[in-house]
Amino acid sequence: MEWLNPVNIVNGLVNFLNTGGSVLLVIGIVTLVLWTFILERFAYYLFAHKPMKVRLKNEWDARSDKRSWKAMAIRDEMVSQIKERTDANVGLIKTFVALLPLLGLLGTVTGMIQVFDTMALSGSSNARLMAGGVFKATIPTMAGMTAALSGLYFSTVMPRWSARETATFADELQIG
Amino acid sequence: MKFLTKATAAVIGSAVMLSALPASGQISSVNELLSKVRQDAAKVEQENRQREAEFRQRRDQQQALLAKARADLGALERQAASVERTFAANRNTIDGLKGELRAAQGDFGEVFGLARSKAGEFKALLDSSLITAEYPNRTEVLGRVAESEALPSSEDLNAIYERMLQEIREQRLVKEFQAPVANVDDGAVQSVTRVGPFAVFTSGSANFLGYSAPTGESASAPLLKQLPKQPGGQISAAASDVTKAGSGDLVYAPIDPTRGALLESFERVPDVKERISYGGTIGYIILLLLLIGGLFGLLNIVRLFLIKTAVSGQKRKAQGSKSNPLGRVMLAYEGAKSKDADTVELKLDEAILKESPKLEVGLNLLKLFAGIAPLLGLLGTVTGMIKTFQAMMIYGTGDPQLMAGGISEALVTTMLGLIAAIPLLILHSFCSSLARSVQGTLEEQSAGIVARHVESRTGV
């Protein structure tokens, strides 16, 4: 149970961030933002999606006129509202998933710069001194890849959820 | 000398003849001339005899002088021989006495030799330890023991191990002391803090100092000087913590296990500005791209955000206004509402089509910038590698320093390309999602919004 001690957890995290350098911190923040958006999507589907659907459907069912171009326009607007709400933030999630490997690459480059700095200072004979730079190169790459993979599934599946919800809602609004 | 005598004789002879010539004028008869000649001859002979006598006398004198000098030489030679004998005898005596001394010293001779060599080694060790900055005079006695020919006194011998114990004790202390610092306040005495023999910094501003061992010629020069480039970040923060900590507090302290070499190497680590300058022209072009793209993207976000709030405000108002896209679409409906349904729809579509391009202004440019930045980085990488290979072609692979310029350009431009591309991508993503949301409202919802307002007005 030693690893559950909060002091150990914080120390371990600080050590990890120190070995990975500042790029790792940026990757951590971006991952946090990415997952906030993903969880926001879940919260929307769990709590806000159904009430909104019900409200719009009731409004449509209450109408007497369901045939004129005005009725069609209002129906389109309702479907579009659902589409707008289910599509919100999906673009940003996609962008962040695409960005994370790029940030990892940035970490690789800054780490390599540090390796070459070390070589310029102490020659290429001391592999132990270069290890710090190699850590800074490899850890953010790995972290960027892992974080991107963690969000990749949702970035592909969420547009599909949105399209499906929009289509089923459009079917629910009976014409005529 | 001989030549001078001859010349003198010739001059005298000619003078005699010259004085004889005018006399010949007064000579009246041959007899007189004869008697005069005889007289002169007798006179000359007498003079010659006199000179001969003088010469003889002088020769005798010189012989006497020569004899005396020879006698003196003999006496001195005898004296020299006797002194030489005494010298040899004395030397023998000294050798004998030295042998006696060595025998008397016995093993002590080795002990003192060892003490001397150890004192010398230990002096070099202490001189290179920065604790000497706190006790500048502590190695003096060691130097005296190491260099003197005389036997060291018992106090001197005790001083060696006392210094050793002092070094051991001081190495584990974090201590504040007063010492002059060369390049702060013209070498004024400062309060400085040291962490064992590993790091030393000023107590006031926690600036790291470099230590240099005392040299023979400038004994009074300050041993500490402020490092030109401070490490900064966590290291300097830790130093500042140490200076602020009270006794008994537990804080992280910065130590340099190489005793100064690491801290001094910070001078050669380039800062951000120098690092960017390694990127060369391409690096600056990328930064310019980031600046222009960033400003453009931020302005675009502000513009789209204002449009979006105006549109969502317009949704609730029945009366269209010219200041926002949705209002303009609603005004277009107002102008065509008396026509039939198909015409109204066409008018609305036309109005929406007019608004769409305005929303998308600049989005493609932003995307272009975000795409170009990493490509420029790649270009920089390639030019940097070309420089590296040129350096290898000219100078060979022996000296990595010559290749370093090209390699830094390659890496720095790649880094700058990514640094520029990432925020530009985020900006583009924000802009396009804002623009798409307003566009969606216009294309799919504007007709419905118009219809709702019409219905609520007519009360259907």
XYZ file of C-alpha atoms in Angstrom:
636
model
C 0.000 0.000 0.000
C 3.093 2.198 0.020
C 2.358 3.473 -3.500
C -1.077 4.764 -2.416
C 0.512 7.288 -0.048
C -0.319 10.732 -1.524
C 3.187 12.021 -0.756
C 4.687 9.183 -2.814
C 2.243 9.816 -5.637
C 3.024 13.550 -5.743
C 6.765 12.918 -5.506
C 6.598 10.329 -8.260
C 4.634 12.688 -10.489
C 7.047 15.572 -9.837
C 10.012 13.287 -10.605
C 8.375 12.133 -13.824
C 7.642 15.716 -14.901
C 11.220 16.745 -14.043
C 12.765 13.966 -16.137
C 10.431 14.744 -19.038
C 11.049 18.497 -19.077
C 8.682 21.385 -19.739
C 7.209 19.835 -22.909
C 5.878 16.957 -20.802
C 4.064 19.500 -18.617
C 2.444 21.023 -21.716
C 1.442 17.533 -22.894
C -0.080 16.882 -19.465
C -2.109 20.112 -19.603
C -3.310 19.442 -23.163
C -4.305 15.881 -22.167
C -6.227 17.270 -19.205
C -8.073 19.722 -21.492
C -8.766 16.933 -24.014
C -10.279 14.668 -21.376
C -12.294 17.549 -19.905
C -13.911 17.980 -23.318
C -14.468 14.204 -23.694
C -16.106 14.008 -20.250
C -18.184 17.075 -21.103
C -19.532 15.131 -24.085
C -20.442 12.187 -21.832
C -22.117 14.529 -19.360
C -24.125 16.053 -22.215
C -25.353 12.681 -23.472
C -26.135 11.513 -19.927
C -27.948 14.579 -18.562
C -28.813 17.223 -21.171
C -29.478 15.321 -24.385
C -32.721 13.570 -23.479
C -34.574 16.574 -21.934
C -33.740 18.644 -24.981
C -34.956 15.962 -27.371
C -38.199 15.592 -25.404
C -38.799 19.351 -25.321
C -38.318 19.770 -29.073
C -40.435 16.697 -29.860
C -43.305 17.938 -27.684
C -43.107 21.297 -29.380
C -43.351 19.612 -32.799
C -46.159 17.262 -31.748
C -48.125 20.225 -30.382
C -48.150 21.886 -33.803
C -51.253 21.610 -35.927
C -49.504 22.594 -39.151
C -46.887 20.051 -40.147
C -46.856 20.463 -43.905
C -46.278 24.095 -44.950
C -42.792 25.398 -45.807
C -42.809 27.235 -42.473
C -43.351 23.905 -40.648
C -40.557 22.320 -42.678
C -38.277 25.229 -41.865
C -39.038 24.916 -38.157
C -38.420 21.148 -38.326
C -35.081 21.716 -40.008
C -34.219 24.204 -37.321
C -35.027 21.699 -34.568
C -32.917 18.979 -36.184
C -30.133 21.495 -36.650
C -30.287 22.411 -32.963
C -29.780 18.780 -32.007
C -26.939 18.520 -34.514
C -25.308 21.674 -33.155
C -25.489 20.425 -29.582
C -24.204 16.916 -30.330
C -21.414 18.283 -32.532
C -20.145 20.824 -29.975
C -16.436 20.437 -29.043
C -15.985 17.374 -31.271
C -13.798 19.442 -33.619
C -11.652 20.569 -30.702
C -11.277 16.984 -29.460
C -10.097 15.980 -32.934
C -7.626 18.872 -33.012
C -6.159 17.994 -29.626
C -5.769 14.331 -30.594
C -3.909 15.463 -33.715
C -1.803 17.907 -31.688
C -0.539 15.515 -29.013
C 1.886 13.545 -31.252
C 3.151 16.889 -32.578
C 3.860 17.975 -28.997
C 5.654 14.665 -28.482
C 7.769 15.442 -31.534
C 8.536 18.872 -30.090
C 9.725 17.094 -26.946
C 11.959 14.846 -29.062
C 13.565 17.860 -30.725
C 14.130 19.808 -27.483
C 15.570 16.658 -25.901
C 17.944 16.172 -28.848
C 18.999 19.804 -28.527
C 19.891 19.090 -24.911
C 21.832 15.978 -25.926
C 23.863 18.050 -28.382
C 24.395 20.743 -25.730
C 25.809 18.091 -23.426
C 28.023 16.779 -26.223
C 29.290 20.295 -26.914
C 30.110 20.789 -23.226
C 31.638 17.465 -22.269
C 32.337 15.598 -25.498
C 30.573 12.496 -26.698
C 32.369 10.061 -24.426
C 30.048 10.303 -21.420
C 26.812 8.457 -22.189
C 25.557 8.975 -18.639
C 25.506 12.772 -19.055
C 23.636 12.472 -22.338
C 20.992 10.266 -20.704
C 19.208 13.329 -19.276
C 18.641 14.712 -22.769
C 17.647 11.309 -24.099
C 15.025 11.059 -21.326
C 13.714 14.487 -22.300
C 13.537 13.299 -25.909
C 11.851 9.945 -25.388
C 9.467 10.487 -22.457
C 7.411 13.302 -24.092
C 7.264 11.280 -27.334
C 5.871 8.324 -25.444
C 3.516 10.515 -23.392
C 2.246 12.320 -26.507
C 1.576 9.027 -28.276
C -0.173 7.512 -25.245
C -2.321 10.600 -24.655
C -3.262 10.779 -28.336
C -4.203 7.069 -28.319
C -6.321 7.587 -25.223
C -8.421 10.179 -27.063
C -8.268 8.684 -30.554
C -11.253 6.346 -30.069
C -13.535 9.159 -28.916
C -12.381 11.532 -31.625
C -13.520 9.002 -34.282
C -16.640 7.731 -32.537
C -18.150 11.050 -31.436
C -18.913 12.459 -34.904
C -20.716 9.145 -35.601
C -22.735 9.450 -32.381
C -23.678 12.954 -33.406
C -24.766 11.903 -36.912
C -26.770 8.973 -35.556
C -28.560 11.060 -32.908
C -29.405 13.731 -35.480
C -30.772 11.149 -37.918
C -32.904 9.350 -35.327
C -34.283 12.654 -34.042
C -35.178 13.703 -37.583
C -37.037 10.398 -37.957
C -38.961 11.040 -34.738
C -40.417 14.314 -36.062
C -43.311 12.963 -38.145
C -44.289 14.963 -41.196
C -47.939 15.396 -42.075
C 108.552 50.394 -27.911
C 111.450 49.680 -30.215
C 109.848 51.607 -33.009
C 109.290 54.536 -30.657
C 112.989 54.536 -29.672
C 114.074 54.496 -33.334
C 111.753 57.314 -34.182
C 113.007 59.313 -31.235
C 116.634 58.721 -32.346
C 115.831 59.844 -35.917
C 114.125 62.990 -34.652
C 117.111 63.751 -32.390
C 119.570 63.104 -35.290
C 117.793 65.402 -37.677
C 117.534 68.072 -34.982
C 121.328 67.824 -34.541
C 121.863 68.253 -38.288
C 119.464 71.173 -38.452
C 121.256 72.918 -35.588
C 124.625 72.117 -37.318
C 123.570 73.671 -40.624
C 123.334 77.304 -39.576
C 126.626 76.863 -37.599
C 128.450 75.935 -40.846
C 127.956 79.463 -41.930
C 130.192 80.777 -39.120
C 132.911 78.231 -39.717
C 135.808 79.959 -41.380
C 138.562 77.302 -41.713
C 139.065 73.545 -42.157
C 140.947 73.271 -38.857
C 138.251 74.898 -37.040
C 135.770 72.517 -38.697
C 137.889 69.528 -37.749
C 138.240 70.557 -34.161
C 134.557 71.262 -34.029
C 133.773 67.796 -35.431
C 136.091 66.102 -32.937
C 134.601 68.103 -30.164
C 131.106 67.060 -31.219
C 132.135 63.431 -31.606
C 133.666 63.400 -28.121
C 130.549 64.980 -26.741
C 128.282 62.420 -28.453
C 130.408 59.528 -27.224
C 130.266 60.821 -23.710
C 126.520 61.072 -23.949
C 126.269 57.527 -25.340
C 128.425 56.154 -22.566
C 126.256 57.857 -20.052
C 123.085 56.316 -21.595
C 124.689 52.874 -21.690
C 125.482 53.191 -18.012
C 121.912 54.156 -17.356
C 120.614 51.153 -19.336
C 122.833 48.767 -17.476
C 121.724 50.145 -14.182
C 118.068 49.679 -15.169
C 118.620 46.067 -16.336
C 120.060 45.201 -12.980
C 117.106 46.712 -11.258
C 114.662 44.716 -13.375
C 116.422 41.485 -12.658
C 116.062 42.208 -8.973
C 112.340 42.895 -9.431
C 111.866 39.624 -11.389
C 113.553 37.641 -8.689
C 111.273 39.214 -6.082
C 108.101 38.433 -8.085
C 109.183 34.818 -8.488
C 109.713 34.532 -4.769
C 106.203 35.969 -4.137
C 104.633 33.455 -6.569
C 106.264 30.559 -4.803
C 104.981 31.727 -1.432
C 101.413 32.109 -2.712
C 101.451 28.679 -4.348
C 102.496 27.141 -1.114
C 99.714 28.973 0.685
C 97.093 27.778 -1.885
C 98.158 24.184 -1.492
C 97.832 24.433 2.259
C 94.309 25.985 2.021
C 93.240 23.257 -0.382
C 94.372 20.660 2.052
C 92.370 22.335 4.816
C 89.277 22.436 2.518
C 89.518 18.744 1.722
C 89.958 17.972 5.391
C 86.916 20.051 6.276
C 84.836 18.354 3.600
C 85.745 14.997 4.967
C 84.758 16.220 8.413
C 81.363 17.434 7.048
C 80.718 14.112 5.328
C 81.557 12.328 8.500
C 79.269 14.571 10.522
C 76.401 14.140 7.974
C 76.801 10.389 8.204
C 76.718 10.690 11.973
C 73.548 12.831 11.694
C 71.855 10.306 9.379
C 72.718 7.501 11.714
C 71.438 9.536 14.644
C 68.128 10.419 12.845
C 67.537 6.811 11.837
C 63.871 6.305 10.849
C 63.048 9.886 11.800
C 64.537 11.055 8.499
C 61.936 9.085 6.604
C 59.194 10.379 8.903
C 60.083 13.988 8.226
C 60.386 13.357 4.488
C 56.931 11.838 4.536
C 55.603 14.770 6.561
C 56.996 17.184 3.983
C 55.547 15.381 0.981
C 52.160 14.889 2.668
C 52.040 18.535 3.697
C 52.683 19.500 0.059
C 49.999 17.167 -1.279
C 47.525 18.247 1.355
C 48.190 21.924 0.655
C 47.286 21.383 -3.003
C 44.101 19.572 -1.922
C 43.054 22.307 0.489
C 43.872 25.074 -1.994
C 41.421 23.554 -4.443
C 38.662 23.242 -1.828
C 36.380 26.278 -1.568
C 36.488 26.078 2.234
C 39.814 27.907 1.821
C 37.721 30.959 0.853
C 36.462 30.993 4.445
C 39.945 30.456 5.988
C 42.297 32.109 3.483
C 45.448 31.613 5.603
C 45.037 28.026 6.642
C 47.405 26.503 4.090
C 50.323 28.786 5.001
C 51.773 26.449 7.618
C 51.528 23.484 5.237
C 53.481 25.410 2.622
C 56.141 26.200 5.210
C 56.493 22.546 6.215
C 56.626 21.391 2.599
C 59.278 23.855 1.469
C 61.626 24.306 4.439
C 64.889 22.310 4.702
C 64.922 22.428 8.476
C 63.248 19.802 10.577
C 59.584 20.718 11.196
C 58.683 21.579 14.748
C 56.108 19.576 16.653
C 53.585 22.446 16.296
C 53.991 22.331 12.514
C 53.496 18.558 12.507
C 50.379 18.892 14.645
C 49.073 21.594 12.267
C 48.959 19.046 9.423
C 46.481 16.738 11.086
C 44.583 19.663 12.609
C 43.982 21.008 9.097
C 42.873 17.568 7.980
C 40.340 17.316 10.802
C 39.142 20.871 10.110
C 38.527 20.019 6.440
C 36.548 16.919 7.426
C 34.464 18.920 9.902
C 33.805 21.847 7.556
C 32.799 19.631 4.635
C 29.549 18.652 6.314
C 28.513 22.205 7.279
C 26.219 24.676 5.565
C 27.726 27.927 6.744
C 27.551 31.668 6.297
C 30.797 33.650 6.399
C 32.376 36.934 5.299
C 34.639 36.950 2.249
C 35.557 39.369 -0.536
C 33.950 38.693 -3.931
C 36.011 39.886 -6.899
C 33.383 41.303 -9.245
C 30.728 42.482 -6.769
C 31.059 46.017 -5.347
C 34.744 46.228 -6.392
C 35.773 43.216 -4.339
C 34.070 44.357 -1.128
C 33.628 41.854 1.684
C 30.253 40.112 1.366
C 28.258 37.727 3.458
C 28.304 34.430 1.547
C 26.846 30.980 2.211
C 28.491 27.717 1.287
C 27.078 24.191 1.159
C 29.936 21.963 2.272
C 32.754 22.131 -0.278
C 30.237 21.904 -3.148
C 28.601 25.276 -3.783
C 28.903 28.855 -2.595
C 26.541 31.780 -3.191
C 25.949 35.279 -1.841
C 23.619 35.359 1.151
C 21.750 38.416 -0.076
C 20.669 37.619 -3.602
C 21.660 33.901 -3.817
C 23.995 34.479 -6.764
C 26.312 31.552 -7.341
C 30.043 32.248 -6.996
C 33.024 30.568 -8.584
C 36.084 29.648 -6.515
C 39.651 29.757 -7.806
C 42.622 28.404 -5.857
C 45.046 31.031 -4.470
C 48.075 31.688 -6.682
C 51.526 32.596 -5.468
C 51.796 36.049 -7.037
C 48.493 37.573 -5.877
C 48.104 36.377 -2.335
C 45.587 39.045 -1.326
C 43.287 38.774 -4.386
C 39.713 37.598 -3.648
C 39.277 33.872 -4.194
C 35.563 34.141 -5.032
C 33.965 35.741 -8.071
C 30.363 35.893 -9.208
C 29.568 33.538 -12.085
C 28.714 35.464 -15.268
C 25.634 33.332 -15.958
C 23.477 32.087 -13.106
C 21.841 28.644 -13.543
C 18.403 30.051 -12.652
C 15.209 28.043 -12.250
C 15.044 25.381 -9.591
C 18.753 25.545 -8.781
C 18.764 29.254 -7.961
C 15.465 28.863 -6.108
C 17.024 26.142 -3.946
C 19.998 28.418 -3.204
C 17.642 31.193 -2.216
C 15.790 28.735 0.072
C 19.068 27.869 1.779
C 19.890 31.533 2.449
C 16.443 32.130 3.923
C 16.336 28.964 6.047
C 16.813 29.270 9.790
C 18.934 26.862 11.796
C 17.331 23.428 12.041
C 15.152 23.929 8.947
C 15.178 21.146 6.352
C 15.488 22.490 2.793
C 16.837 21.192 -0.508
C 20.287 22.647 -1.155
C 21.998 22.863 -4.525
C 25.328 20.998 -4.674
C 27.776 20.710 -7.513
C 29.498 17.322 -7.125
C 32.244 18.423 -9.539
C 33.020 21.300 -7.137
C 32.474 24.199 -9.531
C 32.922 22.776 -13.035
C 29.194 22.171 -13.615
C 28.125 25.611 -12.393
C 30.774 27.253 -14.532
C 29.621 25.313 -17.595
C 26.300 27.208 -17.435
C 28.190 30.060 -19.056
C 28.391 28.020 -22.239
C 24.733 26.936 -22.273
C 22.924 29.278 -24.674
C 19.821 31.109 -23.427
C 16.548 31.355 -25.365
C 17.636 34.348 -27.431
C 20.960 32.793 -28.448
C 19.208 29.513 -29.140
C 16.738 31.210 -31.494
C 19.594 32.987 -33.258
C 21.074 29.532 -34.061
C 17.999 28.950 -36.254
C 19.251 31.574 -38.719
C 17.084 33.280 -41.324
C 14.616 30.403 -41.535
C 14.127 30.496 -37.779
C 13.269 34.194 -37.913
C 10.895 33.626 -40.848
C 9.068 30.950 -38.827
C 8.785 33.296 -35.832
C 7.450 36.059 -38.095
C 4.913 33.561 -39.441
C 3.883 32.693 -35.880
C 3.543 36.373 -34.978
C 1.442 37.281 -38.025
C -0.633 34.086 -37.876
C -1.168 34.409 -34.128
C -2.335 38.033 -34.315
C -4.515 37.234 -37.320
C -6.036 34.199 -35.607
C -6.743 36.082 -32.363
C -8.415 38.944 -34.260
C -10.438 36.388 -36.187
C -11.563 34.684 -32.990
C -12.665 38.033 -31.518
C -14.533 38.908 -34.731
C -16.300 35.519 -34.965
C -17.145 35.579 -31.276
C -18.782 39.005 -31.631
C -20.772 37.770 -34.657
C -21.858 34.678 -32.749
C -23.135 36.628 -29.744
C -24.914 39.054 -32.086
C -26.571 36.130 -33.927
C -27.723 34.405 -30.734
C -29.129 37.742 -29.554
C -30.932 38.150 -32.865
C -32.642 34.742 -32.504
C -34.886 36.139 -29.767
C -35.758 39.397 -31.551
C -38.507 39.490 -34.159
C -37.177 42.604 -35.903
C -34.130 41.996 -38.098
C -31.182 44.376 -37.930
C -28.493 45.109 -40.488
C -25.642 44.685 -37.990
C -25.513 40.862 -37.971
C -25.852 38.077 -40.577
C -29.038 36.559 -39.136
C -30.652 40.010 -38.981
C -29.798 40.592 -42.649
C -31.376 37.222 -43.584
C -34.501 38.202 -41.650
C -34.608 41.569 -43.437
C -34.395 39.698 -46.764
C -37.485 37.689 -45.728
C -39.311 40.898 -44.750
C -38.653 42.229 -48.248
C -40.085 39.101 -49.940
C -42.804 37.890 -47.573
C -45.672 38.927 -49.878
C -44.390 36.560 -52.606
C -45.177 32.828 -52.835
C -43.367 30.214 -50.752
C -40.831 29.179 -53.416
C -39.719 32.759 -54.012
C -39.377 33.364 -50.281
C -37.163 30.265 -49.938
C -35.032 31.381 -52.884
C -34.635 34.857 -51.405
C -33.611 33.386 -48.068
C -31.054 31.044 -49.704
C -29.648 33.959 -51.625
C -29.242 36.021 -48.464
C -27.564 33.113 -46.642
C -25.182 32.508 -49.550
C -24.152 36.148 -49.352
C -23.233 35.786 -45.665
C -21.270 32.512 -45.811
C -18.031 33.781 -47.436
C -17.741 36.629 -44.927
C -17.574 34.120 -42.090
C -14.847 32.057 -43.724
C -12.509 34.972 -44.372
C -8.976 34.128 -43.251
C -9.635 30.552 -42.184
C -7.741 29.141 -45.135
C -4.865 31.565 -44.588
C -4.591 30.423 -40.977
C -4.598 26.795 -42.084
C -1.944 27.602 -44.664
C 0.269 29.218 -42.002
C -0.160 26.224 -39.693
C 0.829 23.940 -42.575
C 3.773 26.017 -43.744
C 5.431 26.377 -40.330
C 6.540 22.731 -39.910
C 7.525 22.620 -43.590
C 9.786 25.629 -43.047
C 11.175 23.780 -40.036
C 11.938 20.845 -42.302
C 13.604 23.204 -44.780
C 15.771 24.513 -41.949
C 16.646 20.946 -40.994
C 17.776 20.206 -44.530
C 19.854 23.390 -44.877
C 21.378 22.697 -41.457
C 22.309 19.174 -42.526
C 23.810 20.553 -45.740
C 25.998 22.853 -43.640
C 26.984 19.912 -41.444
C 28.013 17.817 -44.412
C 29.896 20.720 -45.949
C 31.824 21.115 -42.699
C 32.519 17.358 -42.722
C 33.695 17.571 -46.323
C 36.118 20.395 -45.595
C 37.401 19.561 -42.121
C 36.661 15.841 -41.773
C 34.787 14.287 -38.881
C 37.502 14.789 -36.290
C 36.064 17.839 -34.518
C 32.360 17.678 -33.607
C 32.457 21.399 -32.681
C 32.728 22.306 -36.383
C 29.580 20.343 -37.166
C 27.671 21.739 -34.192
C 26.539 24.913 -36.001
C 24.728 23.001 -38.733
C 23.220 20.518 -36.301
C 21.892 23.289 -34.038
C 20.351 25.034 -37.026
C 18.688 21.764 -38.069
C 17.263 21.082 -34.619
C 16.315 24.654 -33.705
C 14.359 25.259 -36.930
C 12.461 21.972 -36.454
C 11.636 23.031 -32.909
C 10.554 26.510 -33.999
C 8.428 25.021 -36.791
C 6.571 22.863 -34.277
C 6.304 25.702 -31.749
C 4.697 27.859 -34.466
C 2.466 25.121 -35.895
C 0.868 23.989 -32.625
C -0.722 27.315 -31.517
C -1.674 28.124 -35.109
C -3.471 24.786 -35.384
C -5.326 25.434 -32.124
C -6.286 28.929 -33.328
C -7.497 27.540 -36.645
C -9.535 24.893 -34.868
C -11.210 27.502 -32.624
C -11.894 29.839 -35.553
C -13.322 27.129 -37.776
C -15.569 25.744 -35.042
C -16.913 29.261 -34.334
C -17.418 29.927 -38.045
C -19.104 26.565 -38.584
C -21.470 27.119 -35.711
C -22.587 30.523 -37.067
C -22.833 29.061 -40.580
C -24.945 26.167 -39.320
C -27.265 28.600 -37.585
C -27.640 30.572 -40.801
C -28.028 27.701 -43.233
C -30.214 25.338 -41.277
C -31.920 27.473 -38.663
C -32.521 30.912 -40.179
C -35.571 29.778 -42.129
C -37.009 28.146 -39.019
C -36.319 31.221 -36.879
C -38.044 33.448 -39.438
C -40.997 31.048 -39.577
C -41.316 31.008 -35.769
C -41.364 34.786 -35.567
C -43.963 34.953 -38.349
C -46.136 32.390 -36.577
C -45.886 34.090 -33.189
C -46.782 37.414 -34.837
C -49.818 36.064 -36.703
C -50.786 33.852 -33.765
C -51.229 30.597 -35.748
